């Protein structure tokens, strides 16, 4: 059981979900501690780094998952140490680049103080970049439990270090310094872990292996570059056209509810081996049935959570980030609409079908569409324009990918996707959210409204599941057994 794919997926999911929740808590704390302008510039600094870090890793972490299982221990050690050294060099180059271009970036984002923030944070990539492959590495050597423990531990350490800065009443400069110290600690721990695992293994430098690794990683890295630009394009546009204060309000509304994307990713990770087998055996009926069932089960979690937060967006933003970020609720509502189609990973389906080039193709189409719509809607609709552009891009892309998958496996679109069940479920959760939101007429505090609204919603949802979809519940939770 402990070595099963399901168990490993569960452990990794718990670790990553915990990490995302901790990052959300960090944003909640800093939103309340910092002024809106300081918080906005802090988030712009992270935007620059998080975007460029993905670009500078050039797909190397993914290559670890491919090569490690094939190699014996000597080659594994060589691969990991060479990867660590190479990513450290890339981290140094990234740090120099950002330090030298800090003034230009600050000018583009209309924020003079951003230059100072970027320079404070300049050492961060040197130590953070090499550690980006540790999850892939530990999963590849079947240390899933350790992956989850490290993810949780690193998240808590980062949170505690920032909390100490806040409790001491120090300025924002020390928050950046604490994050640089955290990245240094993470760098030492991961390097020490790799050396410990291979302490009795001889290190043999192999430049041919590095070339082979880069050849494999570059196409993946290119897709990742496009992917991060798609994800961050609206935030880049907001930073370019609006003030740091407005960016702070926007970015708090644009956050992802921690576990919503973890659920479809984890479900697909478990499902992929079965779907590969079905497709290779030309068993289309089982392929469609199994995928459709997975999509529907994921939607049983994603749809109700999404609809609840759409109707309780204002209360959620105030409770999490304070009344300063009340306007973030408008962005949150728009963003949540994209979750309706993000109930599976279409890219993984293309991989199963052996159409890897289509992943990059559709990523590029989505990026170009997103850029065009961002420019159109930011002029037409102002502040909320980029959010609408992003959601429309995601929905159009999902429909295009679904049609292509339908064409490849030669199954009608109406038969490939469980449209009726999904629309029925969506209708039910919409009605339940409307009923639950009537609690607002009592004019209670935001947190009490959120608690009572969630209780009403959960009770209604449980009744609905028992009445219409009881087959998805364990026997002991059904009314009729």
Coordinates of C-alpha atoms in Angstrom, one line a residue, residues 84-250:
X84 CA 22.9 21.4 -8.8
X85 CA 26.1 23.1 -10.0
X86 CA 24.5 24.1 -13.4
X87 CA 21.4 25.5 -11.8
X88 CA 23.5 27.5 -9.3
X89 CA 25.4 29.0 -12.2
X90 CA 22.0 29.9 -13.8
X91 CA 20.9 31.4 -10.5
X92 CA 24.0 33.6 -10.3
X93 CA 23.3 34.8 -13.9
X94 CA 19.6 35.5 -13.0
X95 CA 20.7 37.4 -9.9
X96 CA 23.1 39.6 -11.9
X97 CA 20.5 40.2 -14.6
X98 CA 17.8 41.3 -12.1
X99 CA 20.2 43.5 -10.1
X100 CA 21.4 45.3 -13.3
X101 CA 17.9 45.6 -14.8
X102 CA 16.1 46.6 -11.5
X103 CA 15.8 50.2 -12.5
X104 CA 14.4 49.4 -15.9
X105 CA 11.8 47.0 -14.4
X106 CA 10.8 49.6 -11.8
X107 CA 10.3 52.1 -14.7
X108 CA 8.1 49.8 -16.6
X109 CA 6.0 49.0 -13.5
X110 CA 5.8 52.7 -12.6
X111 CA 7.3 52.1 -9.1
X112 CA 10.6 53.7 -8.2
X113 CA 10.8 51.7 -4.9
X114 CA 10.5 48.4 -6.8
X115 CA 14.1 48.8 -7.9
X116 CA 15.2 48.8 -4.2
X117 CA 13.1 45.8 -3.4
X118 CA 14.5 43.8 -6.3
X119 CA 18.1 44.6 -5.3
X120 CA 17.4 43.5 -1.7
X121 CA 16.1 40.2 -3.0
X122 CA 18.9 39.8 -5.6
X123 CA 20.7 36.8 -3.9
X124 CA 17.5 34.7 -3.7
X125 CA 17.7 32.9 -7.1
X126 CA 21.3 31.8 -6.4
X127 CA 20.2 29.5 -3.6
X128 CA 16.6 28.9 -4.6
X129 CA 17.0 27.8 -8.3
X130 CA 19.1 24.7 -7.6
X131 CA 16.5 23.3 -5.1
X132 CA 13.7 23.3 -7.7
X133 CA 14.4 19.7 -8.7
X134 CA 14.2 18.1 -5.2
X135 CA 10.6 17.0 -5.5
X136 CA 11.2 15.3 -8.8
X137 CA 14.4 13.7 -7.4
X138 CA 12.8 12.3 -4.3
X139 CA 9.7 11.0 -6.1
X140 CA 12.0 9.3 -8.7
X141 CA 13.8 7.4 -5.9
X142 CA 10.5 6.5 -4.2
X143 CA 10.8 8.9 -1.3
X144 CA 7.3 10.4 -1.6
X145 CA 6.8 10.6 2.2
X146 CA 10.0 12.6 2.6
X147 CA 8.9 14.9 -0.2
X148 CA 5.7 15.7 1.7
X149 CA 7.6 16.2 4.9
X150 CA 10.1 18.6 3.3
X151 CA 7.4 20.6 1.5
X152 CA 5.5 21.1 4.8
X153 CA 8.7 21.8 6.8
X154 CA 10.0 24.4 4.3
X155 CA 6.6 26.1 4.2
X156 CA 6.4 26.4 8.0
X157 CA 10.1 27.5 8.3
X158 CA 9.4 30.3 5.8
X159 CA 6.2 31.4 7.7
X160 CA 8.0 31.4 11.1
X161 CA 10.9 33.4 9.8
X162 CA 8.6 36.1 8.4
X163 CA 6.5 36.1 11.5
X164 CA 9.6 36.7 13.6
X165 CA 10.4 39.8 11.5
X166 CA 6.8 41.1 12.0
X167 CA 6.8 40.4 15.8
X168 CA 10.1 42.3 16.1
X169 CA 8.5 45.2 14.2
X170 CA 11.2 45.4 11.6
X171 CA 10.9 47.0 8.1
X172 CA 10.0 45.2 4.9
X173 CA 13.7 45.1 4.0
X174 CA 14.2 42.4 6.6
X175 CA 11.4 40.3 5.2
X176 CA 13.4 40.1 2.0
X177 CA 16.5 39.3 3.9
X178 CA 14.7 36.5 5.8
X179 CA 13.6 35.0 2.5
X180 CA 17.1 35.0 1.2
X181 CA 18.3 33.3 4.4
X182 CA 15.5 30.8 4.0
X183 CA 16.6 30.0 0.4
X184 CA 20.2 29.5 1.7
X185 CA 19.0 27.1 4.4
X186 CA 16.9 25.2 1.8
X187 CA 20.0 25.1 -0.5
X188 CA 22.2 23.5 2.2
X189 CA 19.6 21.0 3.3
X190 CA 18.8 19.7 -0.2
X191 CA 22.5 19.5 -1.1
X192 CA 23.3 17.7 2.2
X193 CA 20.4 15.3 1.5
X194 CA 21.7 14.4 -2.0
X195 CA 25.2 13.9 -0.7
X196 CA 23.9 11.7 2.2
X197 CA 21.9 9.5 -0.1
X198 CA 24.9 8.9 -2.3
X199 CA 27.7 9.2 0.3
X200 CA 29.2 5.9 -0.6
X201 CA 28.9 6.5 -4.4
X202 CA 31.8 7.8 -6.4
X203 CA 31.2 11.1 -8.3
X204 CA 32.1 11.0 -12.0
X205 CA 31.7 14.2 -14.0
X206 CA 30.1 13.6 -17.4
X207 CA 29.6 16.5 -19.7
X208 CA 28.0 14.3 -22.3
X209 CA 25.3 13.5 -19.8
X210 CA 24.7 17.2 -19.2
X211 CA 24.3 17.8 -22.9
X212 CA 21.9 14.9 -23.1
X213 CA 19.9 16.3 -20.2
X214 CA 19.7 19.8 -21.7
X215 CA 18.6 18.3 -25.1
X216 CA 15.7 16.6 -23.3
X217 CA 14.9 19.5 -21.0
X218 CA 14.8 22.4 -23.4
X219 CA 11.5 21.6 -25.2
X220 CA 9.9 21.1 -21.7
X221 CA 11.5 24.3 -20.6
X222 CA 10.1 26.2 -23.6
X223 CA 6.6 24.9 -22.8
X224 CA 7.1 26.0 -19.1
X225 CA 8.2 29.4 -20.3
X226 CA 5.0 29.8 -22.3
X227 CA 2.9 28.4 -19.4
X228 CA 4.3 30.9 -16.9
X229 CA 3.7 33.8 -19.2
X230 CA 0.1 32.7 -19.7
X231 CA -0.3 32.4 -16.0
X232 CA 1.3 35.8 -15.2
X233 CA 0.4 37.9 -18.2
X234 CA -2.6 39.6 -16.5
X235 CA -0.5 40.5 -13.5
X236 CA 2.3 41.8 -15.7
X237 CA -0.3 44.0 -17.5
X238 CA -1.8 45.3 -14.3
X239 CA 1.7 46.2 -13.0
X240 CA 2.4 48.0 -16.3
X241 CA -0.8 50.0 -16.6
X242 CA -1.7 50.5 -12.9
X243 CA -0.2 51.6 -9.6
X244 CA 1.3 49.2 -7.0
X245 CA -1.7 49.8 -4.8
X246 CA -4.1 48.6 -7.5
X247 CA -1.8 45.6 -8.3
X248 CA -2.0 44.6 -4.6
X249 CA -5.8 44.6 -4.8
X250 CA -5.7 42.7 -8.0

